[in-house]
Amino acid sequence: MPLRLDVKRKLSARSDRVKCVDVHPTEPWMLASLYNGNVHVWNYDSQTLVKTFEVTDLPVRTAKFVPRKNWVVTGSDDMMLRVFNYNTLEKVFGFEAHSDYLRSIAVHPTQPYILTSSDDMLIKLWDWDKKWQCTQVFEGHTHYVMQIVINPKDNNQFASASLDRTIKVWQLGSNTPNFTLDGHEKGVNCIDYFHGGEKPYLISGADDRLVKIWDYQNKTCVQTLEGHAQNISCVGFHPELPIILTGSEDGTVRIWQANTYRLESTLNYGLERAWSMAMLKGSNNVALGYDEGSILIKLGREEPAMSMDSNGKILFAKHSEIQQANLKNIADHDAKDGERLPLAIKDMGPCEMFPTTLSHNPNGRFVVVCGDGEYIIYTAMALRNKSFGSAQEFVWASDSSEYAIKDGNKIKIFKNFKEKKSFKPEYGAENIYGGHLLGVRSVSGLGFFDWETTDLVRRIEIQPKSIYWADNGELCCIATEDSFFILKYVAENVAKAQESPELMTEDGVEDAFDVCGEIEDCVKTGIWVGDCFIYTNAVNRLNYYVGGEIVTIAHLDRTMYILGYIPKDNKLYLSDKDMNVVGYSLLLSVLEYQTAVMRQDFETAKLNEHKWKQLAELAISKCQFQLAQECLINAQDFGGLLLLATSAGDADMILRLAQTSAEKGKNNVAFLAYFLLGRLEEGIELLCSTGRYPEAAFMARTYLPSHVSKIVKMWKEDLKKINKKAADSLADPLEYENLFPEFQEALQAEKV
């Protein structure tokens, strides 16, 4: 089965013959040195030529970026090495480096060194910190030295390819080569080192039209790749993917599987002979230089292979290794929204293939790894192999024990790891999608099938990119290239139609879905949380859609992929392709409230009053007091409003609160609010109106003695109903002045 390797052309730049290409590690730039003496820098994002250096009238056979110095270094047929600042476009330095054409430049990754090779059969080491002094010359080849490459695992070691049919491996500081690899029948044009893992491998391409893989520890040839019809001009191990690329004067670039050496695909862009290629660690981009221009392609899926279960355990693939991180272990870490979380990463062991996708089943007990046309189901905890097989695609059903695979045009459904059913959809199968119904994309559009019966439920004329189902199986998002549709699945209509065959059409049940909305936005990754669809879009915004409205949660500074939502933390988690995980607080209660309001389900909305309190707390913690006030009003939280109003010293707000809470019967809050405002008469009135005459009388005795007689009369009347003797024993200060010393002074004080 082939590697599922998407090849996307990102830039096609016509020009004079390209002798060398390079890729910038941080800018979206491709460098091309030309036979006509110019050097071009293309921006592959904007598809524009951004910089041009007129170097010489003769061919520039080699050029490289030196990003840490903002330089482009060139080597040309006038024997000169030139250094340009790519920001100012001015020449920084230039000197005659060799006595013949310069063929290759290698930039040391950490030291201020540049290695050059030439048709004068020499390799030279230059130190730019020592004013470009030549600090070492490597002699030993007996013909042109076509290419030099520094070993990525040992930066003091480099290899050279020569037309004397040999590859030599050298050490900086030593004048003689460590060893020579001899095996090509004609001149060797190109070499590269293997970047990943433990394999001590070198690759070489020669005029004998062969590509050889060498073990440089055992000094043996481990594999020969045949198939090109002309001289091999460039070779490379991809630094991220398990592939080898080889370019030839036959005009093709071939892609080979790096482990099995199987030919995966042949690229032919019709630009005549291929001369050069460049790749970069951490990127899937490959630059290719030809007779008639240069191409930049992107290989493989953009989305990283990773998945998170509902408890916050993340599994992800790094090359062929599976690693694990657990969000539970950082629960105490008080990270701000969008801040990178300090994950402890644990190695789970190697996978038997190169994973292109990885996903948990709905209950999180199992995880499937797909790639290289195969799938393996592991237990999620210990990565034990439960099942495996060949398939171009694999999807889980919403029932945790079911899954489906696509094998050619045939779809097989499994339950508990045993094949249950298989069928061939009428219009073929290009892609399949999991969830509540089994989705099959074909030339005629999208068909939804029942997992149990494999009957067609509904066919829709749409070409989906991805499909997301809500947990309850009611709501479904179908994302296309530039928009998405929210559908509601009406199970009752489908059940009716199954009982009455006349309701079935050749496109299934017409009323199986109601369209809730169509939104012109591109979904990159998405997830349902309740009835709310959260997604990232093409311009790196994190949005959610609920009831016809789109709300932006955050503007992301790079491409992020949604991992999942953990309800008990009220947190949504995302990651970039390098497993930098960030979280965003998203209160499920607020989403539920919004959903209820959008549906005009006000009963449910009312039940969410206590959840407004949570939002108010969050707003207060973020000093958003206006929002906090609104939330507390919605939550009918009069105590919280009193605290907020008194803390803010807002007398108007306290007065409004006193009146509102009195109307709502929240008398304690109303009384306290009146008392704090010094509105004692309203306070006493409130006590009397609620039958609390003793408290009213004592309050009047202390603060408003002129009101005491009136209140005592009311108290007496009230108390008589229960105990006449007790009521008669109550004394009015105006009648029994002797019992109330200093009462007259209190009346005078009140007037003052």
Coordinates of C-alpha atoms in Angstrom, one line a residue, residues 67-348:
P67 CA 20.2 33.4 8.4
R68 CA 22.0 34.3 11.6
K69 CA 24.0 37.0 9.6
N70 CA 21.2 37.9 7.2
W71 CA 23.5 36.9 4.3
V72 CA 23.3 35.1 1.0
V73 CA 26.7 33.5 0.1
T74 CA 27.3 32.7 -3.6
G75 CA 30.0 30.7 -5.5
S76 CA 30.4 31.2 -9.2
D77 CA 32.4 30.4 -12.4
D78 CA 34.6 33.5 -11.9
M79 CA 36.1 31.6 -8.9
M80 CA 34.7 34.2 -6.5
L81 CA 32.9 33.7 -3.2
R82 CA 30.6 36.7 -2.6
V83 CA 28.6 37.6 0.5
F84 CA 25.4 39.8 0.2
N85 CA 23.2 41.2 3.0
Y86 CA 19.7 40.1 1.9
N87 CA 18.0 42.9 3.8
T88 CA 20.0 45.8 2.3
L89 CA 21.0 43.9 -1.0
E90 CA 24.5 45.3 -0.6
K91 CA 27.7 43.2 -1.1
V92 CA 29.4 42.7 2.2
F93 CA 32.5 40.8 1.0
G94 CA 34.0 39.1 -2.0
F95 CA 37.2 37.3 -2.8
E96 CA 38.7 34.7 -5.2
A97 CA 38.3 31.5 -3.3
H98 CA 39.5 28.8 -5.7
S99 CA 41.4 28.5 -9.0
D100 CA 38.5 27.0 -10.9
Y101 CA 34.7 27.0 -10.8
L102 CA 33.0 26.9 -7.4
R103 CA 30.6 23.9 -7.2
S104 CA 29.2 23.8 -3.7
I105 CA 28.9 25.7 -0.4
A106 CA 28.1 24.2 3.0
V107 CA 27.4 26.6 6.0
H108 CA 28.4 25.3 9.4
P109 CA 25.3 25.2 11.7
T110 CA 27.0 26.8 14.7
Q111 CA 30.5 28.0 14.0
P112 CA 31.4 31.0 11.8
Y113 CA 32.6 28.6 9.0
I114 CA 31.8 28.1 5.4
L115 CA 33.1 25.1 3.3
T116 CA 33.5 25.5 -0.4
S117 CA 34.4 22.9 -3.1
S118 CA 35.6 23.5 -6.6
D119 CA 36.7 22.1 -9.9
D120 CA 40.3 22.7 -8.7
M121 CA 39.7 19.4 -6.7
L122 CA 40.0 21.2 -3.3
I123 CA 37.7 21.8 -0.4
K124 CA 38.4 24.9 1.7
L125 CA 37.3 26.1 5.1
W126 CA 36.7 29.8 5.6
D127 CA 36.2 31.6 8.9
W128 CA 34.2 34.8 8.6
D129 CA 35.1 36.0 12.1
K130 CA 38.8 36.0 11.0
K131 CA 38.1 38.3 8.0
W132 CA 37.3 35.3 5.8
Q133 CA 40.7 33.7 6.4
C134 CA 41.1 30.2 4.8
T135 CA 41.9 28.1 7.9
Q136 CA 42.1 24.7 6.2
V137 CA 42.4 23.0 2.8
F138 CA 41.3 19.5 2.2
E139 CA 43.1 17.7 -0.6
G140 CA 42.5 14.1 -1.8
H141 CA 40.0 14.1 -4.7
T142 CA 41.4 13.6 -8.2
H143 CA 38.6 15.3 -10.1
Y144 CA 36.0 18.1 -9.6
V145 CA 34.4 18.1 -6.1
M146 CA 30.7 18.4 -6.9
Q147 CA 29.0 18.7 -3.5
I148 CA 29.9 18.9 0.2
V149 CA 27.4 18.2 3.1
I150 CA 28.0 18.6 6.9
N151 CA 26.9 15.7 9.0
P152 CA 23.8 16.8 11.0
K153 CA 24.7 14.4 13.9
D154 CA 28.3 15.5 14.1
N155 CA 29.0 19.0 12.9
N156 CA 32.7 18.5 12.8
Q157 CA 32.3 15.8 10.1
F158 CA 31.4 16.3 6.4
A159 CA 31.2 14.3 3.2
S160 CA 32.2 15.2 -0.3
A161 CA 31.1 13.8 -3.7
S162 CA 33.5 13.9 -6.7
L163 CA 33.6 13.0 -10.4
D164 CA 36.6 10.8 -9.4
R165 CA 33.7 8.3 -8.6
T166 CA 34.3 8.4 -4.8
I167 CA 32.7 9.8 -1.7
K168 CA 35.1 10.9 1.0
V169 CA 34.3 11.6 4.7
W170 CA 36.4 14.3 6.4
Q171 CA 36.9 15.7 9.9
L172 CA 37.5 19.4 10.6
G173 CA 41.1 19.8 11.7
S174 CA 42.4 16.7 9.8
N175 CA 44.0 17.1 6.4
T176 CA 43.3 13.5 5.3
P177 CA 39.9 11.9 4.8
N178 CA 38.6 9.5 7.5
F179 CA 37.7 7.1 4.7
T180 CA 36.5 6.7 1.1
L181 CA 33.4 5.1 -0.2
D182 CA 33.9 3.5 -3.6
G183 CA 31.2 1.9 -5.6
H184 CA 29.8 4.1 -8.4
E185 CA 31.0 3.4 -11.9
K186 CA 30.9 7.0 -13.0
G187 CA 31.3 10.5 -11.4
V188 CA 29.4 11.2 -8.2
N189 CA 27.4 14.4 -8.4
C190 CA 25.5 14.6 -5.1
I191 CA 25.2 13.4 -1.5
D192 CA 23.2 13.8 1.7
Y193 CA 23.2 12.5 5.2
F194 CA 20.3 10.7 6.9
H195 CA 18.9 13.1 9.6
G196 CA 16.6 11.0 11.9
G197 CA 17.0 8.0 14.2
E198 CA 20.1 5.9 14.6
K199 CA 20.9 4.9 11.0
P200 CA 24.5 6.0 10.0
Y201 CA 23.4 6.5 6.4
L202 CA 24.7 8.5 3.5
I203 CA 23.0 8.7 0.1
S204 CA 24.8 9.4 -3.2
G205 CA 23.8 9.9 -6.9
A206 CA 26.0 9.6 -9.9
D207 CA 26.4 9.7 -13.7
D208 CA 25.9 5.9 -13.7
R209 CA 22.2 6.8 -13.2
L210 CA 22.2 5.0 -9.8
V211 CA 21.4 6.1 -6.3
K212 CA 23.3 4.4 -3.5
I213 CA 22.6 4.3 0.3
W214 CA 25.7 3.8 2.3
D215 CA 26.3 2.8 5.9
Y216 CA 29.2 5.0 6.8
Q217 CA 30.1 3.1 10.0
N218 CA 30.4 -0.2 8.2
K219 CA 31.5 1.6 5.0
T220 CA 29.2 -0.6 2.9
C221 CA 26.5 0.0 0.3
V222 CA 23.2 -1.1 1.8
Q223 CA 20.9 -0.4 -1.2
T224 CA 21.0 0.7 -4.8
L225 CA 18.0 2.5 -6.2
E226 CA 17.5 2.1 -10.0
G227 CA 15.0 3.7 -12.4
H228 CA 16.3 7.1 -13.5
A229 CA 17.0 7.3 -17.2
Q230 CA 19.8 9.9 -17.0
N231 CA 22.5 11.2 -14.7
I232 CA 21.5 11.7 -11.1
S233 CA 22.0 15.4 -10.2
C234 CA 20.5 15.8 -6.6
V235 CA 19.6 13.5 -3.8
G236 CA 18.2 13.9 -0.2
F237 CA 16.8 12.2 2.8
H238 CA 13.7 14.2 3.9
P239 CA 14.4 15.6 7.4
E240 CA 10.8 15.1 8.6
L241 CA 9.2 12.3 6.5
P242 CA 10.3 8.7 5.9
I243 CA 11.2 9.4 2.3
I244 CA 14.2 9.8 -0.1
L245 CA 14.0 12.3 -3.0
T246 CA 16.2 11.9 -6.1
G247 CA 16.4 14.3 -9.0
S248 CA 17.8 13.6 -12.5
E249 CA 18.7 15.0 -15.8
D250 CA 15.8 12.9 -17.1
G251 CA 13.5 15.7 -15.8
T252 CA 11.9 13.7 -13.0
V253 CA 12.1 13.8 -9.2
R254 CA 11.4 10.4 -7.7
I255 CA 10.1 9.8 -4.1
W256 CA 11.1 6.6 -2.4
Q257 CA 10.1 5.1 0.9
A258 CA 13.1 5.5 3.2
N259 CA 12.6 2.2 5.0
T260 CA 11.5 -0.2 2.3
Y261 CA 13.1 1.7 -0.7
R262 CA 9.9 1.3 -2.6
L263 CA 9.2 3.9 -5.3
E264 CA 6.2 6.0 -4.1
S265 CA 5.8 8.5 -6.9
T266 CA 7.5 10.3 -9.7
L267 CA 7.1 14.0 -10.1
N268 CA 7.5 15.6 -13.6
Y269 CA 6.8 19.3 -13.9
G270 CA 8.0 19.6 -17.5
L271 CA 10.9 22.0 -16.7
E272 CA 13.5 19.9 -18.4
R273 CA 16.6 18.7 -16.3
A274 CA 16.5 18.8 -12.5
W275 CA 19.7 20.2 -11.0
S276 CA 19.2 20.9 -7.3
M277 CA 17.0 20.3 -4.2
A278 CA 16.8 21.8 -0.8
M279 CA 14.9 20.7 2.4
L280 CA 14.7 22.0 5.9
K281 CA 14.3 20.5 9.3
G282 CA 10.9 21.2 10.8
S283 CA 9.3 21.8 7.4
N284 CA 7.7 19.7 4.8
N285 CA 8.7 22.1 2.0
V286 CA 11.0 20.9 -0.7
A287 CA 12.6 23.3 -3.2
L288 CA 13.6 22.0 -6.7
G289 CA 15.7 23.7 -9.3
Y290 CA 15.4 22.9 -13.1
D291 CA 16.6 24.1 -16.5
E292 CA 13.5 26.3 -16.9
G293 CA 12.8 27.5 -13.4
S294 CA 12.2 26.4 -9.8
I295 CA 9.4 24.7 -7.9
L296 CA 8.5 24.6 -4.2
I297 CA 6.3 21.7 -3.1
K298 CA 4.8 20.7 0.2
L299 CA 4.8 17.0 1.1
G300 CA 2.5 15.2 3.5
R301 CA -0.4 16.3 5.6
E302 CA -0.3 19.6 7.4
E303 CA -2.2 18.3 10.4
P304 CA 0.0 16.6 13.0
A305 CA -0.9 13.0 14.1
M306 CA -2.3 13.6 17.6
S307 CA -5.4 12.9 19.6
M308 CA -6.7 13.6 23.1
D309 CA -9.2 11.6 25.1
S310 CA -11.9 13.1 27.3
N311 CA -9.7 12.9 30.4
G312 CA -6.9 15.0 28.9
K313 CA -4.5 12.3 27.9
I314 CA -2.8 13.3 24.6
L315 CA -1.1 10.8 22.3
F316 CA 1.0 12.1 19.4
A317 CA 3.5 10.8 16.9
K318 CA 7.0 12.2 16.5
H319 CA 8.4 10.5 13.4
S320 CA 7.7 6.8 14.2
E321 CA 7.7 7.3 17.9
I322 CA 4.5 7.6 19.9
Q323 CA 4.6 10.0 22.9
Q324 CA 2.2 10.8 25.6
A325 CA 1.3 13.9 27.7
N326 CA -1.2 14.3 30.4
L327 CA -3.1 17.5 31.1
K328 CA -4.2 16.2 34.5
N329 CA -0.6 16.6 35.7
I330 CA -0.7 20.3 35.2
A331 CA -4.1 21.0 36.7
D332 CA -2.6 23.3 39.3
H333 CA -0.7 25.4 36.8
D334 CA -2.5 28.7 36.5
A335 CA -1.7 29.4 32.9
K336 CA -3.4 32.3 31.1
D337 CA -5.5 31.7 28.0
G338 CA -3.3 31.1 25.0
E339 CA -0.2 30.5 27.2
R340 CA 1.9 27.4 26.4
L341 CA 1.4 24.7 29.0
P342 CA 4.4 23.0 30.6
L343 CA 3.7 19.4 29.5
A344 CA 5.7 16.4 30.7
I345 CA 6.2 14.2 27.7
K346 CA 6.6 10.5 28.1
D347 CA 7.8 8.1 25.4
M348 CA 5.4 5.2 24.7

